[in-house]
Amino acid sequence: MSADDPERLLSEALRAQATRAPADTSPVGYGLLSGSEFAGLTPAAPAAESATTRLAEVSRQIPAVLILLLSLVLGLAAGAVVGLLTLL
């Protein structure tokens, strides 16, 4: 590799620029890069818990018979397709 390797020149330039950059003393928070803050970007406080009624969750399990029937239909369909392809 030559002494004027572009990656090396770029890394040296970035290191030199980073050492001359001033330290950032502003607090970290929401806002624009320019430093303008917008109060609407801060997260809102959670609302107070109110008395609510919840519906009971109904367990919706798929019956085993339905799964077996679906697998049988898919197997028959796949077998029919393979059978037709072997005839061609």
PDB file of C-alpha atoms in Angstrom:
ATOM      1  CA  MET A   1       0.000   0.000   0.000  1.00  0.00           C
ATOM      2  CA  SER A   2       1.149   3.502  -0.690  1.00  0.00           C
ATOM      3  CA  ALA A   3       1.634   6.258   1.872  1.00  0.00           C
ATOM      4  CA  ASP A   4      -1.249   8.192   0.299  1.00  0.00           C
ATOM      5  CA  ASP A   5      -3.833   5.538   1.064  1.00  0.00           C
ATOM      6  CA  PRO A   6      -7.266   7.280   0.886  1.00  0.00           C
ATOM      7  CA  GLU A   7      -8.632   5.439   3.921  1.00  0.00           C
ATOM      8  CA  ARG A   8      -5.625   6.388   6.029  1.00  0.00           C
ATOM      9  CA  LEU A   9      -5.805  10.041   4.924  1.00  0.00           C
ATOM     10  CA  LEU A  10      -9.502  10.159   5.744  1.00  0.00           C
ATOM     11  CA  SER A  11      -9.037   8.576   9.175  1.00  0.00           C
ATOM     12  CA  GLU A  12      -6.220  10.990  10.038  1.00  0.00           C
ATOM     13  CA  ALA A  13      -8.306  13.970   8.924  1.00  0.00           C
ATOM     14  CA  LEU A  14     -11.268  12.823  11.012  1.00  0.00           C
ATOM     15  CA  ARG A  15      -9.055  12.282  14.072  1.00  0.00           C
ATOM     16  CA  ALA A  16      -7.560  15.757  13.695  1.00  0.00           C
ATOM     17  CA  GLN A  17     -11.000  17.300  13.345  1.00  0.00           C
ATOM     18  CA  ALA A  18     -12.312  15.406  16.382  1.00  0.00           C
ATOM     19  CA  THR A  19      -9.490  16.620  18.620  1.00  0.00           C
ATOM     20  CA  ARG A  20     -10.164  20.250  17.660  1.00  0.00           C
ATOM     21  CA  ALA A  21     -13.944  20.013  18.148  1.00  0.00           C
ATOM     22  CA  PRO A  22     -15.328  21.649  21.325  1.00  0.00           C
ATOM     23  CA  ALA A  23     -16.898  19.410  23.933  1.00  0.00           C
ATOM     24  CA  ASP A  24     -20.689  19.361  23.864  1.00  0.00           C
ATOM     25  CA  THR A  25     -21.971  20.782  27.159  1.00  0.00           C
ATOM     26  CA  SER A  26     -25.675  20.963  26.284  1.00  0.00           C
ATOM     27  CA  PRO A  27     -27.984  18.512  28.079  1.00  0.00           C
ATOM     28  CA  VAL A  28     -29.233  15.551  26.115  1.00  0.00           C
ATOM     29  CA  GLY A  29     -32.922  15.704  25.307  1.00  0.00           C
ATOM     30  CA  TYR A  30     -35.504  15.928  22.609  1.00  0.00           C
ATOM     31  CA  GLY A  31     -35.223  18.692  20.086  1.00  0.00           C
ATOM     32  CA  LEU A  32     -33.743  19.864  16.860  1.00  0.00           C
ATOM     33  CA  LEU A  33     -30.063  19.766  16.053  1.00  0.00           C
ATOM     34  CA  SER A  34     -30.054  23.560  16.019  1.00  0.00           C
ATOM     35  CA  GLY A  35     -30.877  23.551  19.725  1.00  0.00           C
ATOM     36  CA  SER A  36     -34.438  24.814  19.386  1.00  0.00           C
ATOM     37  CA  GLU A  37     -36.594  22.985  21.843  1.00  0.00           C
ATOM     38  CA  PHE A  38     -40.255  22.222  21.396  1.00  0.00           C
ATOM     39  CA  ALA A  39     -42.154  21.553  24.593  1.00  0.00           C
ATOM     40  CA  GLY A  40     -44.607  19.250  22.810  1.00  0.00           C
ATOM     41  CA  LEU A  41     -41.918  16.629  22.255  1.00  0.00           C
ATOM     42  CA  THR A  42     -41.475  15.773  25.912  1.00  0.00           C
ATOM     43  CA  PRO A  43     -43.404  12.676  26.993  1.00  0.00           C
ATOM     44  CA  ALA A  44     -46.630  13.358  28.823  1.00  0.00           C
ATOM     45  CA  ALA A  45     -47.284  12.076  32.321  1.00  0.00           C
ATOM     46  CA  PRO A  46     -49.473   8.957  32.423  1.00  0.00           C
ATOM     47  CA  ALA A  47     -53.147   9.572  33.041  1.00  0.00           C
ATOM     48  CA  ALA A  48     -54.644   8.646  36.377  1.00  0.00           C
ATOM     49  CA  GLU A  49     -56.127   5.171  36.555  1.00  0.00           C
ATOM     50  CA  SER A  50     -59.873   5.291  36.183  1.00  0.00           C
ATOM     51  CA  ALA A  51     -62.295   2.540  37.045  1.00  0.00           C
ATOM     52  CA  THR A  52     -62.847   0.518  33.891  1.00  0.00           C
ATOM     53  CA  THR A  53     -64.613  -2.706  33.233  1.00  0.00           C
ATOM     54  CA  ARG A  54     -62.775  -5.352  31.316  1.00  0.00           C
ATOM     55  CA  LEU A  55     -64.335  -8.087  29.284  1.00  0.00           C
ATOM     56  CA  ALA A  56     -63.343 -11.618  30.108  1.00  0.00           C
ATOM     57  CA  GLU A  57     -61.003 -13.009  27.490  1.00  0.00           C
ATOM     58  CA  VAL A  58     -62.459 -15.956  25.654  1.00  0.00           C
ATOM     59  CA  SER A  59     -59.996 -18.727  24.938  1.00  0.00           C
ATOM     60  CA  ARG A  60     -60.116 -19.298  21.186  1.00  0.00           C
ATOM     61  CA  GLN A  61     -58.339 -22.553  20.544  1.00  0.00           C
ATOM     62  CA  ILE A  62     -58.597 -24.325  17.228  1.00  0.00           C
ATOM     63  CA  PRO A  63     -60.026 -27.816  17.703  1.00  0.00           C
ATOM     64  CA  ALA A  64     -57.728 -30.723  16.869  1.00  0.00           C
ATOM     65  CA  VAL A  65     -60.333 -32.163  14.494  1.00  0.00           C
ATOM     66  CA  LEU A  66     -60.220 -29.002  12.392  1.00  0.00           C
ATOM     67  CA  ILE A  67     -56.416 -29.140  12.174  1.00  0.00           C
ATOM     68  CA  LEU A  68     -56.513 -32.800  11.120  1.00  0.00           C
ATOM     69  CA  LEU A  69     -59.197 -32.082   8.521  1.00  0.00           C
ATOM     70  CA  LEU A  70     -57.199 -29.174   7.108  1.00  0.00           C
ATOM     71  CA  SER A  71     -54.043 -31.281   6.881  1.00  0.00           C
ATOM     72  CA  LEU A  72     -56.000 -34.045   5.122  1.00  0.00           C
ATOM     73  CA  VAL A  73     -57.405 -31.607   2.550  1.00  0.00           C
ATOM     74  CA  LEU A  74     -53.988 -30.050   1.923  1.00  0.00           C
ATOM     75  CA  GLY A  75     -52.417 -33.494   1.569  1.00  0.00           C
ATOM     76  CA  LEU A  76     -55.044 -34.581  -0.940  1.00  0.00           C
ATOM     77  CA  ALA A  77     -54.597 -31.359  -2.914  1.00  0.00           C
ATOM     78  CA  ALA A  78     -50.814 -31.751  -2.989  1.00  0.00           C
ATOM     79  CA  GLY A  79     -51.178 -35.393  -4.036  1.00  0.00           C
ATOM     80  CA  ALA A  80     -53.543 -34.421  -6.837  1.00  0.00           C
ATOM     81  CA  VAL A  81     -51.095 -31.809  -8.130  1.00  0.00           C
ATOM     82  CA  VAL A  82     -48.197 -34.278  -8.052  1.00  0.00           C
ATOM     83  CA  GLY A  83     -50.345 -36.907  -9.768  1.00  0.00           C
ATOM     84  CA  LEU A  84     -51.276 -34.497 -12.545  1.00  0.00           C
ATOM     85  CA  LEU A  85     -47.646 -33.489 -13.017  1.00  0.00           C
ATOM     86  CA  THR A  86     -46.553 -37.114 -13.368  1.00  0.00           C
ATOM     87  CA  LEU A  87     -49.169 -37.712 -16.049  1.00  0.00           C
ATOM     88  CA  LEU A  88     -47.892 -34.815 -18.149  1.00  0.00           C
TER      89      LEU A  88
END
